[in-house]
Coordinates of C-alpha atoms in Angstrom, one line a residue:
Chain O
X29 CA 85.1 40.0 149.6
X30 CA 86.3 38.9 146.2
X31 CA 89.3 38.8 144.2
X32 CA 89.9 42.6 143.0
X33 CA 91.0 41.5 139.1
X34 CA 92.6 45.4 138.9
X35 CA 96.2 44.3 138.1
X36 CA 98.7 46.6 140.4
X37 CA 101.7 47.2 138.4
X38 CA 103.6 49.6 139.4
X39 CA 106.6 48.6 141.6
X40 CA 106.8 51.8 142.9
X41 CA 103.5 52.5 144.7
X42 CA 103.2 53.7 147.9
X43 CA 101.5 50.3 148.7
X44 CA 104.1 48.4 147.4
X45 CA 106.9 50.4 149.4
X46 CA 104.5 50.0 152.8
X47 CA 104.3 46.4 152.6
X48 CA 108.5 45.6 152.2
X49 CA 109.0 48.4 155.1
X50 CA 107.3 45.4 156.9
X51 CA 110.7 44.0 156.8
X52 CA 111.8 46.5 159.7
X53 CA 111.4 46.0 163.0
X54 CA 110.0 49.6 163.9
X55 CA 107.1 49.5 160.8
X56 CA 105.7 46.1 162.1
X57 CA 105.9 47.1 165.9
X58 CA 103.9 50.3 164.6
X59 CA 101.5 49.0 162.0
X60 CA 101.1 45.8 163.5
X61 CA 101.4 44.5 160.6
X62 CA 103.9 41.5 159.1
X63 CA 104.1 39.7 155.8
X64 CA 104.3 36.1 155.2
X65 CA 105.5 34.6 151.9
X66 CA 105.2 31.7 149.6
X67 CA 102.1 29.3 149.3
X68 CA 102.7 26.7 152.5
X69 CA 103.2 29.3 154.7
X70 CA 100.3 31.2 153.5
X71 CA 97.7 28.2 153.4
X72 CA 99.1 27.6 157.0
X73 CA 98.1 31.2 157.7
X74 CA 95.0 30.9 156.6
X75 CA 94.1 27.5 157.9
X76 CA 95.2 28.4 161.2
X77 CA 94.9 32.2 162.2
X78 CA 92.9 33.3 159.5
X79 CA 91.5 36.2 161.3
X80 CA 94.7 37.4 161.3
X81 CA 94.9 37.7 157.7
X82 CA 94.6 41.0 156.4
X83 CA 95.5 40.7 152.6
X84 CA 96.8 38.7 149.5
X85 CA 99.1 39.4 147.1
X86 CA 99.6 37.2 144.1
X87 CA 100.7 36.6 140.7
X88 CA 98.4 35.3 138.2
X89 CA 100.5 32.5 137.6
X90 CA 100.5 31.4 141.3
X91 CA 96.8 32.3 141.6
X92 CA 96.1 29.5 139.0
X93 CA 98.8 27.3 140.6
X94 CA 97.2 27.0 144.2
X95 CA 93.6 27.8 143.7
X96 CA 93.0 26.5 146.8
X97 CA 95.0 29.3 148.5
X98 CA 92.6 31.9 147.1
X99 CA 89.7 30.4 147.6
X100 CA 90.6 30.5 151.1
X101 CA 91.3 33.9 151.1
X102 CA 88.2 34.9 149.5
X103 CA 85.9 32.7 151.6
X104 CA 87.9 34.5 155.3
X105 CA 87.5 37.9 153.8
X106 CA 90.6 38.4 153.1
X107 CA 91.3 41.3 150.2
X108 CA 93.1 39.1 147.4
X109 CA 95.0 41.4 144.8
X110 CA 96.7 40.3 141.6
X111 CA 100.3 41.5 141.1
X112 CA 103.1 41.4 138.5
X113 CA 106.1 39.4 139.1
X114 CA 107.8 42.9 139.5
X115 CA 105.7 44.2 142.1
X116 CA 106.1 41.0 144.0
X117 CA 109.6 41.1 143.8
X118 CA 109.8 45.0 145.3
X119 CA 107.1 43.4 147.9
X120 CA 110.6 41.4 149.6
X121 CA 113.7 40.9 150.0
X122 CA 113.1 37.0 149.7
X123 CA 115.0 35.8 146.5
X124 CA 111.9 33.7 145.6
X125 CA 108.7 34.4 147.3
X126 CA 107.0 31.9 145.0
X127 CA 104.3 34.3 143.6
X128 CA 102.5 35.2 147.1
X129 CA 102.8 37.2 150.3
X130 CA 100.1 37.7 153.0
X131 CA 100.2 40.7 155.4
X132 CA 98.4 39.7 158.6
X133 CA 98.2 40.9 162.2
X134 CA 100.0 39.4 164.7
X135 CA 99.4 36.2 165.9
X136 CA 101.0 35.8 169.9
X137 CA 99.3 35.4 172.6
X138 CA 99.6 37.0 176.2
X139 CA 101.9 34.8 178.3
X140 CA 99.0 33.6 181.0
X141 CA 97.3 32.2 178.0
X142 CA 100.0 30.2 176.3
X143 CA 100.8 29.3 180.0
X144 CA 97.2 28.0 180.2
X145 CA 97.7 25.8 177.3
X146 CA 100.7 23.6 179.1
X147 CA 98.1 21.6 181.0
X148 CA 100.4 18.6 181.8
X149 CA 102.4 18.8 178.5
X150 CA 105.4 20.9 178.0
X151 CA 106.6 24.2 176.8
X152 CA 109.7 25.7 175.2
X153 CA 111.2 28.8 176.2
X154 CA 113.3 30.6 173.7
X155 CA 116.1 33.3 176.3
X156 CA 118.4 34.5 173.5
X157 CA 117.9 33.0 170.2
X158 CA 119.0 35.9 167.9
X159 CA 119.7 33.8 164.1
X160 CA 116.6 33.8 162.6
X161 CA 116.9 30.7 161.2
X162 CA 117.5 28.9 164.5
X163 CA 114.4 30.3 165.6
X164 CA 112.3 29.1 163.2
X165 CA 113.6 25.5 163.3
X166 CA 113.0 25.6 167.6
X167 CA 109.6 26.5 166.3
X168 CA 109.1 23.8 163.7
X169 CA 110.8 20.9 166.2
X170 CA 107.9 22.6 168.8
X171 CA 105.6 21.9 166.6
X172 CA 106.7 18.6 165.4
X173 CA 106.9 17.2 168.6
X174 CA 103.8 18.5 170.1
X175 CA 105.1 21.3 172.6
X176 CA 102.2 23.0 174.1
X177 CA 103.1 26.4 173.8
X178 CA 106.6 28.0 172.7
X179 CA 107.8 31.6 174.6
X180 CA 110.0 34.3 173.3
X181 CA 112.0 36.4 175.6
X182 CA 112.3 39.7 174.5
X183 CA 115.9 39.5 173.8
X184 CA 115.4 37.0 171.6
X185 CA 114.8 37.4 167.8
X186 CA 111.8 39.3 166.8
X187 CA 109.2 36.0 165.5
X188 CA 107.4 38.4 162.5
X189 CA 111.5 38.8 161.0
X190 CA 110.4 37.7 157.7
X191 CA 113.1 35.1 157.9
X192 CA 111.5 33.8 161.3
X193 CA 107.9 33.2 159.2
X194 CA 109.7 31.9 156.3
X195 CA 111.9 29.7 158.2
X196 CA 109.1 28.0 160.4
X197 CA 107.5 26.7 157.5
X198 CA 103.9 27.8 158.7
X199 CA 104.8 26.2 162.4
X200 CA 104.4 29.9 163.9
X201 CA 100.2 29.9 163.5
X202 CA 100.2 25.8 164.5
X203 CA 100.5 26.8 168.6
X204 CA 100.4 29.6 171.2
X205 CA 103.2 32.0 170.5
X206 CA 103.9 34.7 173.2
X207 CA 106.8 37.6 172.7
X208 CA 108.5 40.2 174.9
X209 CA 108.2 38.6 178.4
X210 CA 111.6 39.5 180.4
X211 CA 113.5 36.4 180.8
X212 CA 113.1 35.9 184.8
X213 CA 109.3 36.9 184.9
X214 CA 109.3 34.3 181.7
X215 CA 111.0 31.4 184.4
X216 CA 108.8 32.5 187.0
X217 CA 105.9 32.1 185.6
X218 CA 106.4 28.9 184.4
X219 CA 107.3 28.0 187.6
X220 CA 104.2 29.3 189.3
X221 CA 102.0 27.4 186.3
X222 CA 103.6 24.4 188.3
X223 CA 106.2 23.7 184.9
X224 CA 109.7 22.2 186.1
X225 CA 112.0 24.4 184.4
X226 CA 114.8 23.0 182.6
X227 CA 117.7 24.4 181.0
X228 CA 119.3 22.6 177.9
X229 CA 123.0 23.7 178.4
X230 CA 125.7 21.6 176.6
X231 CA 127.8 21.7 180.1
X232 CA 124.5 20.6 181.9
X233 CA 124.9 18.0 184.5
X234 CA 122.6 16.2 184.5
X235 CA 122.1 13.6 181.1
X236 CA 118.6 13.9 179.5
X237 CA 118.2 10.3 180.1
X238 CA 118.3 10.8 183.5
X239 CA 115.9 13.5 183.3
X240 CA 111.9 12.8 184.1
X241 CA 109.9 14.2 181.6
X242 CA 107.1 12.8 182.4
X243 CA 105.9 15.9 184.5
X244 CA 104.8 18.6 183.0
X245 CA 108.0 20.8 181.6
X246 CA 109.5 23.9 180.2
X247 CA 112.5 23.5 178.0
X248 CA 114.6 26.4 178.5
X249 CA 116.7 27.1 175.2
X250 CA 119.8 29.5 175.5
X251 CA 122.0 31.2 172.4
X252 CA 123.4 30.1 169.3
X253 CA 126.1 28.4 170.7
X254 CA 123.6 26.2 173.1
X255 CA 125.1 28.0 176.7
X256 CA 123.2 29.4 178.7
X257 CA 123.9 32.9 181.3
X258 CA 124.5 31.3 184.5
X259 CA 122.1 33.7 186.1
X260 CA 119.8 32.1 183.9
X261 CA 120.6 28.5 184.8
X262 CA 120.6 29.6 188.0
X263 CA 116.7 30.4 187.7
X264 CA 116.3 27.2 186.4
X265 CA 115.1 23.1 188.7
X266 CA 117.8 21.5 186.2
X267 CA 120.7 22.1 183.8
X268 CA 120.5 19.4 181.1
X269 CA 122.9 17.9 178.6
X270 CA 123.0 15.9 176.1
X271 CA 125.4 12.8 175.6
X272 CA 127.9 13.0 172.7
X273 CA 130.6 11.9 171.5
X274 CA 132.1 15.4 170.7
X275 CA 131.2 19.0 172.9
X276 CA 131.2 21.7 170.0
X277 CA 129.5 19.7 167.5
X278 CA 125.9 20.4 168.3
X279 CA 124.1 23.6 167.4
X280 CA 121.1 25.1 169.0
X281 CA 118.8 23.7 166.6
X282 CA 120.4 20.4 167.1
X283 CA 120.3 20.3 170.4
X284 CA 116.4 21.6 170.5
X285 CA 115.5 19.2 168.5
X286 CA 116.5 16.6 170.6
X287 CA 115.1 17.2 173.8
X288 CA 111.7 18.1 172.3
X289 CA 111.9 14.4 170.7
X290 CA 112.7 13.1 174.2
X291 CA 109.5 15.2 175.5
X292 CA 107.3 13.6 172.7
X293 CA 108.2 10.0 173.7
X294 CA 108.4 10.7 177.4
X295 CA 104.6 11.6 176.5
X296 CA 103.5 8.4 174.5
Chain F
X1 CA 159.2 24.7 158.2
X2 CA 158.3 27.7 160.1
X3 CA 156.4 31.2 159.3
X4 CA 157.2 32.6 156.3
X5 CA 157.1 36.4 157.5
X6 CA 157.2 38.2 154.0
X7 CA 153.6 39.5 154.1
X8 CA 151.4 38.6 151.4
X9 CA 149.6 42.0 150.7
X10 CA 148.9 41.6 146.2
X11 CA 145.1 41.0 146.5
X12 CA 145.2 40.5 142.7
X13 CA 148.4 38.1 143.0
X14 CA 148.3 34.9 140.9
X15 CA 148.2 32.8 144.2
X16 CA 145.1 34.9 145.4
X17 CA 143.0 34.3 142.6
X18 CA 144.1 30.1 143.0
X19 CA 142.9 30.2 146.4
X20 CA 139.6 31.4 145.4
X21 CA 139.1 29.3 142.5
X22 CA 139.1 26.0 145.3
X23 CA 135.4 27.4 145.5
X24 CA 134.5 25.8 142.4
X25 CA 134.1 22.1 142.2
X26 CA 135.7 21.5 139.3
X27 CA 139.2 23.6 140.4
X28 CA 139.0 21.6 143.4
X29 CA 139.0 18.3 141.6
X30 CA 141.7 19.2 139.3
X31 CA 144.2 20.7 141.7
X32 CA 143.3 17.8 144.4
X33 CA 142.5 20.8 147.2
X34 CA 140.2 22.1 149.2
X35 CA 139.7 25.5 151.6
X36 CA 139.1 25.0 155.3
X37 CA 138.4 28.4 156.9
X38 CA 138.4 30.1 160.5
X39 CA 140.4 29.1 163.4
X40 CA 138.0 26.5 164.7
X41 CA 138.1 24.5 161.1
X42 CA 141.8 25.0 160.9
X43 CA 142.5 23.9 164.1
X44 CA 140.3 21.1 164.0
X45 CA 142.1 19.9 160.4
X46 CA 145.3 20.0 162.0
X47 CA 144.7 18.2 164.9
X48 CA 142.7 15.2 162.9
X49 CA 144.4 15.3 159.2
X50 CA 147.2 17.3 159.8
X51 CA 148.7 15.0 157.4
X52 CA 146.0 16.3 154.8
X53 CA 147.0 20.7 155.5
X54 CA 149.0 22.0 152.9
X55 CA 148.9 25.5 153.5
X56 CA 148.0 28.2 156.0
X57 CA 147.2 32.0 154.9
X58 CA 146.6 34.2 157.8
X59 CA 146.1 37.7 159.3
X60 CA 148.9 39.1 161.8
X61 CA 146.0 39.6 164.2
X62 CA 144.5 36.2 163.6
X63 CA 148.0 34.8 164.1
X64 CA 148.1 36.6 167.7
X65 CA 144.2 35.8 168.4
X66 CA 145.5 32.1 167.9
X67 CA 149.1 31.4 168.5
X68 CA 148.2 27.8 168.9
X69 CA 147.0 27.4 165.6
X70 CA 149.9 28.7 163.9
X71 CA 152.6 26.8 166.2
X72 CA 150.7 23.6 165.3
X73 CA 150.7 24.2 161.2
X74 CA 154.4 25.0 162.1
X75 CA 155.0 21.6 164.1
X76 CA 153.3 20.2 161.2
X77 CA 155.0 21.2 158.4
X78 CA 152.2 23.8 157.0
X79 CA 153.7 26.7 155.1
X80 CA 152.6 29.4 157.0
X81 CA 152.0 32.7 155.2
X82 CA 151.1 35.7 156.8
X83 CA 148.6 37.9 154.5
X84 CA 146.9 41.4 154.6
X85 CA 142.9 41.7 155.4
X86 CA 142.4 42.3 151.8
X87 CA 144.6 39.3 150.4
X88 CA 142.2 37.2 152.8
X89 CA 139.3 38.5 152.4
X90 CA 140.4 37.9 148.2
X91 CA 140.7 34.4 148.8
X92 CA 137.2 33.7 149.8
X93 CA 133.3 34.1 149.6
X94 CA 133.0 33.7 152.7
X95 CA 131.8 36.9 155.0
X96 CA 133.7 36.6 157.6
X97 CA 136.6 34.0 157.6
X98 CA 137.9 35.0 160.6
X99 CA 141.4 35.9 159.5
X100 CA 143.0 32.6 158.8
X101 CA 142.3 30.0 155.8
X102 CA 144.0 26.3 154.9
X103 CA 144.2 25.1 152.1
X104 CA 144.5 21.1 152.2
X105 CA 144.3 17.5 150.2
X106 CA 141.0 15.5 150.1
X107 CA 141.0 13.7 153.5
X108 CA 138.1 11.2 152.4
X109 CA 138.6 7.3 152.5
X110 CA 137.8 4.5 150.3
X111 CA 134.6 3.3 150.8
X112 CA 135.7 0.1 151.7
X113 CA 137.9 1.7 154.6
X114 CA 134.8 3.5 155.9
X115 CA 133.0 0.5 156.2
X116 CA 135.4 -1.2 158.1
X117 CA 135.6 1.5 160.3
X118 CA 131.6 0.4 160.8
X119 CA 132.0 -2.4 163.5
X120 CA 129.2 -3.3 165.8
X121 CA 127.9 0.7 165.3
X122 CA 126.5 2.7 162.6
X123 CA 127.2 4.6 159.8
X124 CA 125.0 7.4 157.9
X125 CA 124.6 7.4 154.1
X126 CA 123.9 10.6 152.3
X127 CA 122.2 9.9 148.8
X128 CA 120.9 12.8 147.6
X129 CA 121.4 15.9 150.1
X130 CA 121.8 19.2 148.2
X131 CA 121.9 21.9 150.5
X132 CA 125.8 22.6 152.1
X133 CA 124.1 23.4 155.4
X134 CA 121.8 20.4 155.3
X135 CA 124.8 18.1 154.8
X136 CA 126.9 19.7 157.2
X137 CA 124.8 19.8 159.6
X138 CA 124.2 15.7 158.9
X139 CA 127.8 15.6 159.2
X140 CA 128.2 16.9 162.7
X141 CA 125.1 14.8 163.9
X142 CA 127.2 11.7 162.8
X143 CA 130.5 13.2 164.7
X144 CA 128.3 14.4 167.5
X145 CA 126.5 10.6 168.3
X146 CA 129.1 8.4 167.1
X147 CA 128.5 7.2 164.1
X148 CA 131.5 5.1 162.6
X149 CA 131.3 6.6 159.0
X150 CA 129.5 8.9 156.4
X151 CA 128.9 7.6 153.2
X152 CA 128.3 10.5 150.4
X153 CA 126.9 9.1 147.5
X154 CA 127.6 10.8 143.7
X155 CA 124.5 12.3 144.1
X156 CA 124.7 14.5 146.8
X157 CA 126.8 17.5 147.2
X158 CA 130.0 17.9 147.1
X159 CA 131.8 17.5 150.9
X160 CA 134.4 19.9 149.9
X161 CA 132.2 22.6 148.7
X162 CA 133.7 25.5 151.5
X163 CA 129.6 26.2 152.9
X164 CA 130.0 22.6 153.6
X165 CA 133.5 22.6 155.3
X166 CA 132.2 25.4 157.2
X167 CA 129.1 24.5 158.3
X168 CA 130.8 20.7 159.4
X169 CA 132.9 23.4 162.5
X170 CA 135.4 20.4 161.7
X171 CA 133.4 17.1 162.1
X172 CA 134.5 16.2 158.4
X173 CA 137.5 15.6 159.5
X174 CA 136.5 13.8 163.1
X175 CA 135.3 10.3 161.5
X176 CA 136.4 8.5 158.1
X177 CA 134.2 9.7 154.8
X178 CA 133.7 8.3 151.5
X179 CA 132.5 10.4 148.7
X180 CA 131.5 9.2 144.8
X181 CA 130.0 6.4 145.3
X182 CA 126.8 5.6 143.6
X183 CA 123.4 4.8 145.6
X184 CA 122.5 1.3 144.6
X185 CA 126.6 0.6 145.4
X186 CA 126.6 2.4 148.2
X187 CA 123.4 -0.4 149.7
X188 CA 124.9 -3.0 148.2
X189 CA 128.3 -2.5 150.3
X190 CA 126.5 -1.8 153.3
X191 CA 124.3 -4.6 153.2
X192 CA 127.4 -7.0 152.6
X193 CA 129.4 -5.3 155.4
X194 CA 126.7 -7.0 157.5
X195 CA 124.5 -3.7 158.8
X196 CA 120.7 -3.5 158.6
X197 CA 119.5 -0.9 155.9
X198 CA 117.0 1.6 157.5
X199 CA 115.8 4.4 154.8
X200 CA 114.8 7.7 157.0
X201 CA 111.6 8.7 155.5
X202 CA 108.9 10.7 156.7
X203 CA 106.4 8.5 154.8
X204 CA 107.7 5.4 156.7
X205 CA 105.7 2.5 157.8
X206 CA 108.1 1.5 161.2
X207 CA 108.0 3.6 164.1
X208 CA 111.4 5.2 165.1
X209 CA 111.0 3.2 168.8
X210 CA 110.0 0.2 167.3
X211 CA 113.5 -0.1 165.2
X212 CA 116.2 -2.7 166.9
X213 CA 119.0 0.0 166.8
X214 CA 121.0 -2.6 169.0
X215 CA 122.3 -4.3 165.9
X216 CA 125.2 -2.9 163.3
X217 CA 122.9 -0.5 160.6
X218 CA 123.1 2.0 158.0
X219 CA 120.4 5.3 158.2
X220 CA 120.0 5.8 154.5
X221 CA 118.7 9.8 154.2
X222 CA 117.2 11.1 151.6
X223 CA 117.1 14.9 149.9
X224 CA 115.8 18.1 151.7
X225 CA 112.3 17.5 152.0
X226 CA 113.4 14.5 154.1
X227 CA 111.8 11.7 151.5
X228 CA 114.0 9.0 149.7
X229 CA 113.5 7.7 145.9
X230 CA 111.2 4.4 145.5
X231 CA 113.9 2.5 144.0
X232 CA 116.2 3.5 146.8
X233 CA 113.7 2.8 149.4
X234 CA 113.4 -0.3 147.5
X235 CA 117.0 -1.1 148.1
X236 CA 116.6 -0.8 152.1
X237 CA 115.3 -3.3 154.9
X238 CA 113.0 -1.3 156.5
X239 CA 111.5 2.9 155.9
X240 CA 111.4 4.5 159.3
X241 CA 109.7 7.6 160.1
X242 CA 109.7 9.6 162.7
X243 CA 106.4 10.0 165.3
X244 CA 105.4 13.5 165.2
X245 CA 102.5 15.8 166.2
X246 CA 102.3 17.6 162.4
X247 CA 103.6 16.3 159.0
X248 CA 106.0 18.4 157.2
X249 CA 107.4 20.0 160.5
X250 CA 110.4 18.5 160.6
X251 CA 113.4 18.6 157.7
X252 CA 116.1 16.7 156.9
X253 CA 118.9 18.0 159.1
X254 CA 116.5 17.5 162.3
X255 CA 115.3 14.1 161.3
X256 CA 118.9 13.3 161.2
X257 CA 119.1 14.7 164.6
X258 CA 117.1 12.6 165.9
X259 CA 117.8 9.2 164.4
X260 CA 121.3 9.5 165.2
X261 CA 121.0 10.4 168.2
X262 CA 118.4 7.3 169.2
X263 CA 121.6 4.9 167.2
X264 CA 123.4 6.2 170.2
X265 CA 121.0 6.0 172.9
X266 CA 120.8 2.6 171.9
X267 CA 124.8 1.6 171.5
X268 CA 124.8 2.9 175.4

């Protein structure tokens, strides 16, 4: 399939208004459908979990800026459509979208599989992460630091919120992603894939130092506030913390990123 | 001085509208004051620079929700003013600030004083960091793993800006900061203070674990997209990135995270 060159214009159209509905919860869950915006997380998209991608929208002034982009698109199939910066605009609620958004099917994987993927590396498993935001950065440090697999409860954030994709920089199609596992059959089964299960808790007791991460791993990551339920910790081999100077001045994302830097080196 | 019990309740009152112009950098330099909002700031302000609070503006129920707050502004000399929702909510952008706002004096330092505050440890320099949440979040690295100091170069924004006040949850006012000065200055004085100059850059050439943290140093960060200028790179002894799995994964704020927290693995 080929670029369609038919211009759509009008910021109105039933199309337009079916892909920013993507921005609900409800609509993706029953389309399955979600939209990811703006050029990096796009080329990731496409470079990643292309047969996910279901279609292009772009303005001709960011067609002729990342060429590249389109190309991909054409050569996976993907329908490419030229917009006006208007219809863009109604595509999101994004304040700049940067001339592109990509509708694709989801991307997670069922739990066994991502579970497969640990072999003796490590996982991270998100319990209650609701800020978008601080989702998507636990994603990116996953990424960054070579986590095998990352698993969402489901009473965590929903990972197709647009401000999830936006906010993971592309990081969401770069390793297995599963969603909507309970939070004790999530522990569980990390525990039966032979994982030692450890909770990051700011009033852990025991100091990552002290911690051996040299077995394989799953780094269980509580709320905003970096506390976890003690029924929850309870479920858990270890409650770890982090040495600081200061409690209260670590945030989730913080704290995330550290011990998924200490799981890196722990693997060199 | 103790509560002043008349209730503010003029949304539209001259003192309002002064409040709310402390949002804008330029008020803030002329008047010499800054806004510190929500009970965890406040509290935090008045413990560490109570010398700096000048006055407190609060909701009868934010008053009861925090007694201790108001009895330590009143221990302190803080005019305490009780206010209506809407007066509060008049004074501020902010969403949600929780009922209670301070206003207070600069509590930065002399750069000199910051540096001598530097000792055997560490200190973080900001150059060019734009983003309110990116620096606060910088800022409560640096109070979280010990660093002696923050250095904010002219560059970068401004420290009183209230998004970064907030975002700090009171580390701005847990360790000395110097604001103003420029970059090239700001190395110079670091390198004649005696500390090692190490540029954070993800396009480094040393490897994080292959950096002597055990001597006195500077980590010298660089804008968003966690990169530093060639002239100021330049300027530094070594450019140390960080090992990771995927480029572009990780952003400034995390990169932080996890330099100042291997400065302090190392001080142990």
């Amino acid at each position: 399939m080929t670029t369609d060159l038919t211009l759509l214009s009008n910021a109105r159209s039933e199309r337009v208004r079916s892909v920013r509905s993507l921005g609900r919860r409800a609509v993706r869950q029953r389309q399955g459908l979600f939209v990811v915006e703006g050029p990096q997380a796009v080329r990731e998209l496409l470079s990643y979990a292309g047969h996910a991608a279901r279609d292009l929208y772009v303005t001709s002034s960011a067609a002729e800026r990342h060429t590249e982009v389109v190309e991909r698109a054409n050569a996976a199939g993907v329908a490419v459509r030229l917009c006006t910066d208007e219809v863009l605009a109604a595509m999101t609620d994004t304040p700049h979208p940067q001339g592109m958004i990509a509708v694709a099917a989801p991307v997670d994987v069922p739990l066994a599989e991502a579970l497969s993927a640990a072999g003796d590396g490590f996982v991270v498993v998100l319990t209650n992460v609701r800020d978008p935001g601080n989702a998507g950065t636990v994603l990116r440090a996953a990424d960054a630091f070579g986590a095998a697999a990352v698993l969402v409860s489901d009473a965590s954030v929903n990972v197709y919120n647009p401000k999830v994709v936006r906010s993971t920089v592309g990081s969401l199609f770069h390793l297995p992603v599963s969603v909507g596992t309970p939070v004790p059959e999530l522990l569980h089964a990390c525990r039966v894939a032979g994982l030692r299960v450890l909770a990051a808790d700011g009033a852990g007791t025991t100091s990552l130092p002290d911690v051996d991460l040299s077995v394989p791993h799953a780094w269980v990551m509580g709320n905003e506030a970096w506390g976890l339920e003690p029924e929850v910790r309870a479920l858990c081999d270890d409650v770890v913390s982090i040495p600081i100077v200061r409690a209260e001045s670590l945030n989730l994302a913080m704290a995330a990123t550290v011990c998924l830097h200490a799981s890196s080196s722990a693997a060199r």
